Short mmCIF file of C-alpha atoms in Angstrom, two decimals:
data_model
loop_
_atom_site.label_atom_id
_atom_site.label_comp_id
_atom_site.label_asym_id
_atom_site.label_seq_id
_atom_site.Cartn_x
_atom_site.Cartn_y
_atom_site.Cartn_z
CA UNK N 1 112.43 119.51 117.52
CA UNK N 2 109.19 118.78 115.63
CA UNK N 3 106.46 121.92 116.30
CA UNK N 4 103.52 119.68 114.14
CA UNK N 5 104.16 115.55 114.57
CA UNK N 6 101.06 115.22 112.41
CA UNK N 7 101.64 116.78 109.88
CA UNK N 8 105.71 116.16 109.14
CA UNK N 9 104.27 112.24 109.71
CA UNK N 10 102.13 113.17 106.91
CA UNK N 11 104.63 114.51 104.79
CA UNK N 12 106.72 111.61 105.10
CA UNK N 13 103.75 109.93 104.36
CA UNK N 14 102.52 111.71 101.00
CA UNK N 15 107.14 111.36 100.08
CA UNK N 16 106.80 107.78 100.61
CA UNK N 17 104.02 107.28 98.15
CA UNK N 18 105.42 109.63 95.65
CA UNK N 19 108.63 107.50 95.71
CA UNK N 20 106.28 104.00 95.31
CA UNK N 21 104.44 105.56 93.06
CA UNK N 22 107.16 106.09 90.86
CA UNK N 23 108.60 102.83 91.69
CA UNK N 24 105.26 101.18 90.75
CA UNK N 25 103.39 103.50 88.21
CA UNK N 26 105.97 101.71 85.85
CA UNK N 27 103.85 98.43 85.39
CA UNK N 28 100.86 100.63 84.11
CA UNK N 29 102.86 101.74 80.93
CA UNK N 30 104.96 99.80 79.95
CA UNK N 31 103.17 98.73 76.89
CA UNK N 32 103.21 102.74 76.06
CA UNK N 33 106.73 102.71 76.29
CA UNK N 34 107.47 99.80 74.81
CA UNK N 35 105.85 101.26 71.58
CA UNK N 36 107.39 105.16 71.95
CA UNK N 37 110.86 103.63 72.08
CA UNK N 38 110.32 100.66 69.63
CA UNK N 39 111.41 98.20 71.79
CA UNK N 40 109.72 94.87 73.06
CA UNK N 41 107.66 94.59 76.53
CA UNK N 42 110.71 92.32 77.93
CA UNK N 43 113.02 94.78 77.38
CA UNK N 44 110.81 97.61 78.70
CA UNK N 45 110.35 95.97 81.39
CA UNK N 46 114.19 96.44 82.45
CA UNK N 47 112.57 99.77 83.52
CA UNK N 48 111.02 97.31 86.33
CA UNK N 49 113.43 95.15 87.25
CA UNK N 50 116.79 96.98 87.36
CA UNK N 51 114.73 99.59 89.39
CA UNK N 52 114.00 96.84 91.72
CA UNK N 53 117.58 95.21 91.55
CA UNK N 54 119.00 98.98 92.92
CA UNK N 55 116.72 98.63 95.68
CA UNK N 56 117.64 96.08 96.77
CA UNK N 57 121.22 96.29 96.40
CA UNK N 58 120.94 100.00 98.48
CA UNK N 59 118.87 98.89 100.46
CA UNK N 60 121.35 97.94 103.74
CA UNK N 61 124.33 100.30 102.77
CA UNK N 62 122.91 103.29 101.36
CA UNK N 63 121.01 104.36 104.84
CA UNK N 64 124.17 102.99 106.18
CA UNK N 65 126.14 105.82 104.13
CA UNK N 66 123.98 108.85 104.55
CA UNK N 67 122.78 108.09 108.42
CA UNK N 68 124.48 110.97 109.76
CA UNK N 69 123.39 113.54 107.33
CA UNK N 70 120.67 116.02 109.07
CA UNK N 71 117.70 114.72 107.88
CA UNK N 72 115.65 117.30 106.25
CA UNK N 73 118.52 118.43 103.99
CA UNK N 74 118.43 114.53 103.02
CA UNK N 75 114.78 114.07 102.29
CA UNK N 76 115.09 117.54 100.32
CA UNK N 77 118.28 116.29 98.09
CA UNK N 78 116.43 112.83 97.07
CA UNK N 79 113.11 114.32 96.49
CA UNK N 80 114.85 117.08 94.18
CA UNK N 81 116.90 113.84 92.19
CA UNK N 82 113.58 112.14 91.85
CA UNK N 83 111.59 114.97 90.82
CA UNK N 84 114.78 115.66 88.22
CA UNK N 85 114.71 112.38 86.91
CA UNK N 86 111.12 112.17 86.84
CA UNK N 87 111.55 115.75 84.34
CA UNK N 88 113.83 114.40 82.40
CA UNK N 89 111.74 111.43 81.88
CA UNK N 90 108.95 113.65 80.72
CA UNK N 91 111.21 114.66 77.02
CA UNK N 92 113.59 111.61 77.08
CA UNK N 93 113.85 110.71 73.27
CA UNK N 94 115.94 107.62 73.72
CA UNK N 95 115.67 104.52 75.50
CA UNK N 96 119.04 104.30 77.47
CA UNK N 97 118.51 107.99 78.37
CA UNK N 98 115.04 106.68 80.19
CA UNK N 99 116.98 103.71 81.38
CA UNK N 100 119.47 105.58 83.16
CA UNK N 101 117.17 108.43 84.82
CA UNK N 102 114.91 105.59 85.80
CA UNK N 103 117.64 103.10 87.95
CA UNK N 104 119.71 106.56 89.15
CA UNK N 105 117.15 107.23 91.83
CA UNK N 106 116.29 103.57 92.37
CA UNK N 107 119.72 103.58 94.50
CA UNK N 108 118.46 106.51 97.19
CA UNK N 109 114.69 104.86 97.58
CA UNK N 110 115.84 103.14 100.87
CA UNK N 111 117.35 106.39 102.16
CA UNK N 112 114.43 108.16 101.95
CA UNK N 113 112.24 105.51 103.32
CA UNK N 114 114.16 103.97 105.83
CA UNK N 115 114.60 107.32 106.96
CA UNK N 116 111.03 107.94 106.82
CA UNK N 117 109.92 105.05 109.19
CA UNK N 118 112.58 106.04 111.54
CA UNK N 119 111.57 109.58 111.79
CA UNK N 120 107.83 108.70 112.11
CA UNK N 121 109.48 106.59 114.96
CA UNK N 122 111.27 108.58 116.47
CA UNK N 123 108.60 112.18 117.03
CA UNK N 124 105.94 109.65 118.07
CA UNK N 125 107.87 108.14 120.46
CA UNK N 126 108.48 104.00 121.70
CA UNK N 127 104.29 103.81 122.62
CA UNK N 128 103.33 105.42 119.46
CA UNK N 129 106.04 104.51 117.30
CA UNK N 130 103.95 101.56 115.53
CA UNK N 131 100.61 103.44 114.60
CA UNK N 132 103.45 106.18 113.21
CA UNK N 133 105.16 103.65 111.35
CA UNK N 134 101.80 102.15 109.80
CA UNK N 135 100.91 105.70 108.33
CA UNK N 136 103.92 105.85 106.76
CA UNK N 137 102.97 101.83 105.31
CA UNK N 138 100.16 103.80 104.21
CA UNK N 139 101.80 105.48 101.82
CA UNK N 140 103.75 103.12 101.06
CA UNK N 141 100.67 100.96 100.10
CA UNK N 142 99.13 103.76 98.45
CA UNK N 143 102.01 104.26 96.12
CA UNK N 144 101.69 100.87 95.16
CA UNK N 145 97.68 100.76 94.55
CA UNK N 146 97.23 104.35 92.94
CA UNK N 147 100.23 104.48 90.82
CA UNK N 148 99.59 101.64 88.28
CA UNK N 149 95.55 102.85 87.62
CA UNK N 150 96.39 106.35 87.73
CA UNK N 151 99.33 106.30 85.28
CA UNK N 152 97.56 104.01 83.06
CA UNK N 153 94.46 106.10 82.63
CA UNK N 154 97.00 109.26 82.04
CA UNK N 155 98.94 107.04 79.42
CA UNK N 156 95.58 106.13 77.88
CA UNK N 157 93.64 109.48 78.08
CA UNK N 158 96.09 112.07 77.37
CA UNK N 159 99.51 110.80 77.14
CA UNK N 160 102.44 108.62 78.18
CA UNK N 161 104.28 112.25 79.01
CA UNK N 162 101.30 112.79 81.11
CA UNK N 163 101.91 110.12 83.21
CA UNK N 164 105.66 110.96 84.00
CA UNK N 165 104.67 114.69 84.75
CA UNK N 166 102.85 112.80 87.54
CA UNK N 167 105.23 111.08 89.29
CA UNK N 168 107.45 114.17 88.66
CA UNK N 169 104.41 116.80 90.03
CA UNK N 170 103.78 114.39 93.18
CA UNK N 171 107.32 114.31 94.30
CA UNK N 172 108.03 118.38 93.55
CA UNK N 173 104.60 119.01 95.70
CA UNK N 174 106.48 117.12 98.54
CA UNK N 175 109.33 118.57 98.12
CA UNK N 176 108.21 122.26 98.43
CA UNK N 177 106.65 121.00 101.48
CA UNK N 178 109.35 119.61 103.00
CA UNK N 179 111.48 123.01 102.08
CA UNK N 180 108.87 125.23 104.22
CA UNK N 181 107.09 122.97 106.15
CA UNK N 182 109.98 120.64 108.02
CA UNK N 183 112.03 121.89 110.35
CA UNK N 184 116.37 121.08 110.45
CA UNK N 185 116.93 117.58 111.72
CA UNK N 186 120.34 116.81 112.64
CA UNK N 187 121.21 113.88 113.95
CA UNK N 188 122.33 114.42 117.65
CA UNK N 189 123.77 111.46 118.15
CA UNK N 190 126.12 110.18 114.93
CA UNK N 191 126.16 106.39 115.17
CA UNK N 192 129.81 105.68 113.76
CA UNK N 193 129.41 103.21 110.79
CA UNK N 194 131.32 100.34 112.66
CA UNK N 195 128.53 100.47 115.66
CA UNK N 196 126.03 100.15 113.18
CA UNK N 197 127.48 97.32 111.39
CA UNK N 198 127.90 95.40 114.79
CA UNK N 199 124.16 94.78 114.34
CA UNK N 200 124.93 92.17 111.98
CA UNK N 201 126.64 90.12 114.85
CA UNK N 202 123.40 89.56 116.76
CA UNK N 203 121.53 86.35 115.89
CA UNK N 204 118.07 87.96 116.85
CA UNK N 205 118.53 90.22 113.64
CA UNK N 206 119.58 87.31 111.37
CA UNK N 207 116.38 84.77 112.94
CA UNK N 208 114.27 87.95 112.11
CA UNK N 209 115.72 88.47 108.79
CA UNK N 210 114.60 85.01 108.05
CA UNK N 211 111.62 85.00 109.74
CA UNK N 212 110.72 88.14 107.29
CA UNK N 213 112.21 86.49 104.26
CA UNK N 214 109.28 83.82 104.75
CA UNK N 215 106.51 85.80 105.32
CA UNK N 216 106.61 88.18 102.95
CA UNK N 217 107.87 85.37 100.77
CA UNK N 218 103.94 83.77 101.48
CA UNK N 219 102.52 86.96 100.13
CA UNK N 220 103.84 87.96 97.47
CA UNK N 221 104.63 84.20 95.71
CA UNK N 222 101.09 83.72 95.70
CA UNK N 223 99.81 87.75 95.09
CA UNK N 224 102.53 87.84 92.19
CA UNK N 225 100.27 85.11 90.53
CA UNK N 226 96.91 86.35 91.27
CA UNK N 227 96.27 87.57 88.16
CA UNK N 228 96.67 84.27 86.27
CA UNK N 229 94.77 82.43 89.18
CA UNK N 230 92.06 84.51 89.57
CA UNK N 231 91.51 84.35 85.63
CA UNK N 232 92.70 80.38 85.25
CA UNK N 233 91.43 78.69 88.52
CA UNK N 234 88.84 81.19 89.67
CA UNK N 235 87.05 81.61 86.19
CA UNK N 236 87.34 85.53 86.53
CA UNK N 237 86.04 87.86 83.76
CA UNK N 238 89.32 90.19 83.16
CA UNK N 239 87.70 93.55 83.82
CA UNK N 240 86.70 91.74 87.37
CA UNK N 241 89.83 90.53 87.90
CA UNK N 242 91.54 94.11 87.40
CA UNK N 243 88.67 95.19 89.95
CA UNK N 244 89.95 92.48 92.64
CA UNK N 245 93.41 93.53 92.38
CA UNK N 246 92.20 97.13 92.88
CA UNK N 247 90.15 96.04 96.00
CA UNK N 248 92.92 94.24 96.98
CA UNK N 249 95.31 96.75 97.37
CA UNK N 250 93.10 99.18 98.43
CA UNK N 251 92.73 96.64 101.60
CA UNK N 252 95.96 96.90 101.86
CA UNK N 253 95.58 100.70 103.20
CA UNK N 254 93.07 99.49 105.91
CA UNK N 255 95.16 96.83 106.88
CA UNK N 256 98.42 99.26 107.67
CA UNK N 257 95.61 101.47 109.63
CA UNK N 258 94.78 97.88 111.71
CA UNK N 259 98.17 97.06 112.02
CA UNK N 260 99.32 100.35 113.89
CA UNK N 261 96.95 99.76 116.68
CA UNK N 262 97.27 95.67 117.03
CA UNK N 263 101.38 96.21 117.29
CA UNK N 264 100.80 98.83 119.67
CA UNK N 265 98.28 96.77 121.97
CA UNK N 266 99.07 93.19 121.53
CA UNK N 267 102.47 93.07 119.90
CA UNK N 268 103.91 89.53 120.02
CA UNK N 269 100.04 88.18 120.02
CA UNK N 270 99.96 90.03 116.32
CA UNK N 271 103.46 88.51 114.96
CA UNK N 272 102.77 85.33 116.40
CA UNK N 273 99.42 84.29 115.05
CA UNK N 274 99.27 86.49 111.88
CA UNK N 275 100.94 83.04 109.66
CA UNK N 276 98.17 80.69 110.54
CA UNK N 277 95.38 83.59 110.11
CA UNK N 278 97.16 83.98 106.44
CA UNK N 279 97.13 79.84 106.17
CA UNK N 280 93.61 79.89 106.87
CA UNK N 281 92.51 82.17 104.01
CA UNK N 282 94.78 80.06 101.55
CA UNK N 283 93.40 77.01 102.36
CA UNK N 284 89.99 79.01 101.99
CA UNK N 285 90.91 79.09 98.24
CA UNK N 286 90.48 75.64 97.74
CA UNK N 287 87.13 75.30 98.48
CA UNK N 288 86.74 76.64 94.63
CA UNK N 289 84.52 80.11 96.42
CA UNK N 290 81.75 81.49 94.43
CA UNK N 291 82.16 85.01 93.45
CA UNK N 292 80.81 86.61 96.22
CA UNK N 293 82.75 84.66 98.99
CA UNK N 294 86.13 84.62 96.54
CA UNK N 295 85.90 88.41 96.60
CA UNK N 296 85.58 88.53 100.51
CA UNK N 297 88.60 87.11 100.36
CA UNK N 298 90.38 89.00 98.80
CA UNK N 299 89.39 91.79 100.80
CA UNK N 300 90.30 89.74 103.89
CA UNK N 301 93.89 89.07 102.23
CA UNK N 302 94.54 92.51 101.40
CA UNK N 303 94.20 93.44 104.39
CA UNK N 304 96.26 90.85 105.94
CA UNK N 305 98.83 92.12 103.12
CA UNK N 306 98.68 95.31 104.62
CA UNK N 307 98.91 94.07 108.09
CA UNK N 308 102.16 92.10 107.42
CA UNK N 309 104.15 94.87 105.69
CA UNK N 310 103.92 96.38 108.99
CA UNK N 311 105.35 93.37 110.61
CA UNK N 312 108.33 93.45 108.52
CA UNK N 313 109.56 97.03 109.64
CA UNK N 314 108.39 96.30 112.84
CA UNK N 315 109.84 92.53 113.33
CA UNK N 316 113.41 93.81 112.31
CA UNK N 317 113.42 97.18 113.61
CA UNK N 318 112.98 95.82 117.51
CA UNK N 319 115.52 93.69 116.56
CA UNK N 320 118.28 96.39 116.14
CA UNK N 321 116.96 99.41 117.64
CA UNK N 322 120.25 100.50 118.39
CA UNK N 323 121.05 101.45 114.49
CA UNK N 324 117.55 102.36 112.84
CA UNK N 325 118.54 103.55 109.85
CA UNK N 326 120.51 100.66 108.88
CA UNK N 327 117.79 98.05 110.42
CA UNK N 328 115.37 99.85 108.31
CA UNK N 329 117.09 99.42 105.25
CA UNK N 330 118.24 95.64 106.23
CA UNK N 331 114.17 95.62 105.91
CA UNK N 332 113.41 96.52 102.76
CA UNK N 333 116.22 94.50 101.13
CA UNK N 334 114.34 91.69 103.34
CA UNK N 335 111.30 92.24 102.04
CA UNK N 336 112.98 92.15 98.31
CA UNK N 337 114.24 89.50 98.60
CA UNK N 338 111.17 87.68 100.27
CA UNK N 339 109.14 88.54 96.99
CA UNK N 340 111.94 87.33 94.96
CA UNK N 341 112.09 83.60 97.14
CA UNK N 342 108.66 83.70 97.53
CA UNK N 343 108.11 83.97 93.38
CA UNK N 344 110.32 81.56 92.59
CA UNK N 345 109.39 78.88 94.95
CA UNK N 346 105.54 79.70 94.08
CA UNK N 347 106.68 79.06 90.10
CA UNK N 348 107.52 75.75 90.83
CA UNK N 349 104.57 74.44 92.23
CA UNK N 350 102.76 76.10 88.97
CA UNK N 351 105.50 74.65 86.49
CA UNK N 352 104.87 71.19 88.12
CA UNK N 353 101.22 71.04 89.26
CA UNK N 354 99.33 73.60 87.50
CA UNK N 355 98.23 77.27 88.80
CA UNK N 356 95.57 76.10 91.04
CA UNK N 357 98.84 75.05 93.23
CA UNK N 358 100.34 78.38 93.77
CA UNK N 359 98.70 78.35 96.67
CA UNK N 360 100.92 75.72 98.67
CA UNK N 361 103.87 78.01 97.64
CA UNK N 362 102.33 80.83 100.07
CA UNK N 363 101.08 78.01 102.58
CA UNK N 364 104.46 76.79 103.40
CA UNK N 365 106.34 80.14 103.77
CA UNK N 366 103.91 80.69 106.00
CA UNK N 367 104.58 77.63 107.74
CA UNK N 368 107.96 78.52 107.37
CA UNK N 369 107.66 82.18 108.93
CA UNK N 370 105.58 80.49 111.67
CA UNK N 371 107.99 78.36 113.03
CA UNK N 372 110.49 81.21 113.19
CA UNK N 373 108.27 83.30 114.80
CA UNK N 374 107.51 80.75 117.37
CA UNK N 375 111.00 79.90 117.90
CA UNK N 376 111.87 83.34 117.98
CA UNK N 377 109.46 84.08 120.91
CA UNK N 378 110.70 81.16 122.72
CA UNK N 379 114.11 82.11 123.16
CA UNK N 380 114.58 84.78 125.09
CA UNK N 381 118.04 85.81 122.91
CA UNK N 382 115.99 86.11 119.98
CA UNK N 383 113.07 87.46 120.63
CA UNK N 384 113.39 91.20 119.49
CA UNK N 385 110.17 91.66 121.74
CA UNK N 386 112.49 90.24 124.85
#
């Protein structure tokens, strides 16, 4: 079926991030759109979170919908709607024109990527599939790290239309790859929709669902905050702190590269002691770190990030092999909605006890994941490793 694994992996890989990066590159101009279209940084910021809000509503029906559609012809039709949208972007003159180009596509990001971790699955085969998987978290990571920098240096160099040509030239470049370079991929097997909605019967999908809600819920409710902490409770000089969040996600590209070999080797060893390794660097942050050791944390928690977005897939995809399109899209709304919980539940601790106390926000979704996890493993009917 697939002449070159390597390099239709890497083509999924290089779509991914064009997709993030367009998802992402958002939060690095927002202040220049906010002043082309006159409108306030709240309410350019609907550019953000309606983007996210169609994610996360598509994310378990849309793969659902299109998962018996050959799958070249579907990578080309939602990289030729993003790379549309993206143009239009470019010459938009009014807000609600921007608006509506912008949350369009946000509906058909989990088709492309659920379909492009179970493609990278599938060519590498059940050994491989993790360290195939983790190079598509690669650019998934990537899209999330170089996005924001790049389109705010375009924004603030050249232009805010320079920007948008990028996310519009990254996602054409993979399209006219995918259009010479990947070969027809129908599905040879059609899953009917009502075998792939059984999935939802099984309790080891729901336990993982949970068990993913948590951790990526002890992320991303402290990460979403690190700004403010690192500037508040860590003393930070902004242009340092901008550098830590750089290094930080940067980390989180060696940590998907990590991740592909330890849930290839030592699977259930990974899952199951990856909360308390995460614990251990939040408690770490109370010990008030001088800049050199705060900094080697943050590389270490990067890369943990990077490690546990591979979990995710991973933890809910063994749980419903059967239907891997529709697992991998129950995965990213997962992961959504852990950043959402995880946010929220973080706030409070800040609202009540200061920013210093984000931290027990991420230290008891991990606890939280942890005993999941654990209880998970022990029972044979819900361990998705069984």
């Amino acid at each position: 079926m697939v002449q070159n694994k390597n390099l239709l992996i890497f083509i999924l890989m290089v779509g991914v991030f064009g997709i993030l990066n367009t998802e992402m590159g958002f939060i690095g101009i927002l202040p220049y759109i906010a002043e082309r279209y006159n409108v306030t940084i709240v309410h350019a910021g609907l550019l953000i979170s309606l983007f996210a809000l169609g994610v996360a509503i598509a994310g378990p029906t849309m793969p659902l919908i299109f998962s018996r559609v050959n799958r070249k012809y579907l990578m080309i039709f939602v990289l030729i709607l993003f790379t549309v949208c993206n143009t239009i972007s470019i010459f938009a003159k009014d807000f609600n024109l921007l608006l509506a180009v912008r949350v369009l596509p946000a509906f058909f990001h989990p088709v492309y990527c659920s379909m492009a971790f179970t493609v990278a699955a599938m060519i590498a085969g059940a050994k491989e599939a993790p360290k195939a998987v983790a190079k598509i978290n690669i650019g998934v990571a990537a899209g999330m790290v170089v996005g924001v920098p790049i389109s705010n240096f375009l924004a603030e160099r050249i232009s805010l239309s320079a920007s948008m040509t990028f996310f519009a030239l990254v996602t054409f470049a993979t399209l006219l790859a995918t259009i010479f370079y990947v070969p027809s991929m129908p599905v040879k097997k059609a899953l009917s929709y009502g075998s792939q909605l059984k999935i939802l019967s099984k309790r080891v999908l729901w336990a993982s669902i949970v068990a993913v809600i948590f951790l990526d819920g002890s992320i991303f409710g402290v990460f979403n905050y690190a700004a403010e902490y690192l500037a508040k409770v860590s003393m930070v000089e902004p242009s340092s702190v901008s550098a830590m969040l750089f290094v930080f996600g940067v980390c989180n590209i060696f940590g998907s590269m990590l991740a592909g070999n330890l849930l290839t080797s030592q699977p259930l060893a990974t899952v199951k002691f990856f909360p308390f390794v995460l614990a251990a660097v939040y408690l770490a942050f109370f010990n008030e770190p001088d800049f050199s050791a705060l900094t080697i944390l943050i590389i270490f928690w990067g890369i943990l990030a990077g490690v546990a977005a591979n979990i995710y897939q991973f933890w809910i995809f063994r749980a419903a092999p059967e239907a891997p399109d529709f697992a991998n899209g129950i995965f990213l709304t997962s992961a959504n909605l852990g950043c959402m919980a995880g946010t929220a539940f973080s706030g409070i601790f800040i609202d009540a006890l200061g920013t210093a106390y984000v931290i027990f926000g991420g230290l008891i979704f991990a606890a939280c994941s942890a005993v999941m996890i654990w209880i998970q493993s022990a029972r044979r009917e819900l361990n998705p490793l069984r």
